[in-house]
Amino acid sequence: MRCRQPNLEGTGEIEVRQEESRDLVIAFNVFGPNPISELLQDAIALLPQIIVAIVIIVVAAAIAKVVKDLVSSVLGGLSCGNALANIASIFILFLGVVAALDRQALHIS
């Protein structure tokens, strides 16, 4: 395995990990194409998309929590205030999950 010094832009660690995964794929390809190397290549290709999907869901959950607190504090005196706060929170979280799935993190072709 080759080690590189991190460059000034802060992407050195990512470059080293990509080289390590590339070396692993090359090691499995020594004896020709096989299912394990294809699986590794597919998994490595999906990692950035999965990370983006997780970030989208976490941001949506944080926004849903803020909206729930805001709506429950504004409409807390009403009999249906907490129910409306829960509905708004669930709706925002649902939109976040749809956005993450639309980002093609889990689309397998």
GROMACS .gro file of C-alpha atoms in nm, residues 2-108:
model
  107
    2ARG     CA    1   0.122   0.344  -0.089
    3CYS     CA    2   0.089   0.633   0.153
    4ARG     CA    3   0.062   0.989   0.039
    5GLN     CA    4   0.101   1.308   0.226
    6PRO     CA    5  -0.229   1.494   0.255
    7ASN     CA    6  -0.241   1.783   0.014
    8LEU     CA    7  -0.333   2.134   0.122
    9GLU     CA    8  -0.694   2.096   0.012
   10GLY     CA    9  -0.763   1.827   0.273
   11THR     CA   10  -0.844   1.545   0.030
   12GLY     CA   11  -0.529   1.341   0.093
   13GLU     CA   12  -0.702   1.087   0.316
   14ILE     CA   13  -0.969   1.026   0.054
   15GLU     CA   14  -0.702   0.975  -0.213
   16VAL     CA   15  -0.524   0.714   0.003
   17ARG     CA   16  -0.849   0.526   0.066
   18GLN     CA   17  -0.935   0.530  -0.304
   19GLU     CA   18  -0.590   0.393  -0.384
   20GLU     CA   19  -0.633   0.118  -0.124
   21SER     CA   20  -0.970   0.017  -0.267
   22ARG     CA   21  -0.827   0.032  -0.619
   23ASP     CA   22  -0.539  -0.194  -0.507
   24LEU     CA   23  -0.787  -0.439  -0.358
   25VAL     CA   24  -0.984  -0.456  -0.684
   26ILE     CA   25  -0.661  -0.505  -0.880
   27ALA     CA   26  -0.561  -0.787  -0.645
   28PHE     CA   27  -0.888  -0.968  -0.710
   29ASN     CA   28  -0.850  -0.915  -1.087
   30VAL     CA   29  -0.512  -1.091  -1.101
   31PHE     CA   30  -0.671  -1.419  -1.209
   32GLY     CA   31  -0.919  -1.259  -1.446
   33PRO     CA   32  -1.268  -1.118  -1.398
   34ASN     CA   33  -1.458  -1.275  -1.112
   35PRO     CA   34  -1.776  -1.203  -0.915
   36ILE     CA   35  -1.589  -1.077  -0.608
   37SER     CA   36  -1.410  -0.800  -0.799
   38GLU     CA   37  -1.735  -0.697  -0.967
   39LEU     CA   38  -1.907  -0.684  -0.627
   40LEU     CA   39  -1.625  -0.473  -0.483
   41GLN     CA   40  -1.639  -0.231  -0.776
   42ASP     CA   41  -2.016  -0.193  -0.737
   43ALA     CA   42  -1.987  -0.141  -0.361
   44ILE     CA   43  -1.712   0.118  -0.401
   45ALA     CA   44  -1.917   0.302  -0.663
   46LEU     CA   45  -2.220   0.319  -0.429
   47LEU     CA   46  -2.040   0.456  -0.122
   48PRO     CA   47  -2.050   0.827  -0.213
   49GLN     CA   48  -2.418   0.807  -0.305
   50ILE     CA   49  -2.502   0.632   0.023
   51ILE     CA   50  -2.313   0.894   0.222
   52VAL     CA   51  -2.502   1.176   0.046
   53ALA     CA   52  -2.833   0.999   0.114
   54ILE     CA   53  -2.749   0.966   0.485
   55VAL     CA   54  -2.658   1.335   0.505
   56ILE     CA   55  -2.988   1.430   0.339
   57ILE     CA   56  -3.185   1.219   0.587
   58VAL     CA   57  -2.996   1.361   0.887
   59VAL     CA   58  -3.058   1.720   0.770
   60ALA     CA   59  -3.427   1.641   0.710
   61ALA     CA   60  -3.454   1.492   1.059
   62ALA     CA   61  -3.301   1.805   1.212
   63ILE     CA   62  -3.538   2.031   1.018
   64ALA     CA   63  -3.832   1.809   1.115
   65LYS     CA   64  -3.737   1.838   1.484
   66VAL     CA   65  -3.716   2.218   1.463
   67VAL     CA   66  -4.052   2.240   1.284
   68LYS     CA   67  -4.213   2.004   1.537
   69ASP     CA   68  -4.088   2.214   1.829
   70LEU     CA   69  -4.198   2.536   1.658
   71VAL     CA   70  -4.546   2.413   1.569
   72SER     CA   71  -4.603   2.254   1.910
   73SER     CA   72  -4.499   2.574   2.087
   74VAL     CA   73  -4.721   2.790   1.866
   75LEU     CA   74  -5.024   2.558   1.861
   76GLY     CA   75  -4.962   2.377   2.191
   77GLY     CA   76  -5.266   2.536   2.351
   78LEU     CA   77  -5.503   2.383   2.097
   79SER     CA   78  -5.638   2.033   2.138
   80CYS     CA   79  -5.488   1.925   1.804
   81GLY     CA   80  -5.161   2.122   1.834
   82ASN     CA   81  -4.937   1.828   1.916
   83ALA     CA   82  -5.099   1.614   1.645
   84LEU     CA   83  -5.036   1.886   1.386
   85ALA     CA   84  -4.675   1.916   1.504
   86ASN     CA   85  -4.627   1.540   1.463
   87ILE     CA   86  -4.788   1.542   1.117
   88ALA     CA   87  -4.563   1.829   1.003
   89SER     CA   88  -4.255   1.651   1.138
   90ILE     CA   89  -4.342   1.320   0.973
   91PHE     CA   90  -4.416   1.496   0.642
   92ILE     CA   91  -4.079   1.673   0.639
   93LEU     CA   92  -3.898   1.351   0.729
   94PHE     CA   93  -4.088   1.172   0.450
   95LEU     CA   94  -3.976   1.439   0.202
   96GLY     CA   95  -3.617   1.390   0.318
   97VAL     CA   96  -3.635   1.013   0.264
   98VAL     CA   97  -3.787   1.064  -0.081
   99ALA     CA   98  -3.511   1.312  -0.168
  100ALA     CA   99  -3.245   1.068  -0.048
  101LEU     CA  100  -3.392   0.784  -0.252
  102ASP     CA  101  -3.427   1.013  -0.553
  103ARG     CA  102  -3.056   1.083  -0.521
  104GLN     CA  103  -3.018   0.725  -0.651
  105ALA     CA  104  -2.846   0.597  -0.341
  106LEU     CA  105  -3.056   0.283  -0.341
  107HIS     CA  106  -3.144   0.248  -0.710
  108ILE     CA  107  -2.992  -0.079  -0.825
   0.00000   0.00000   0.00000
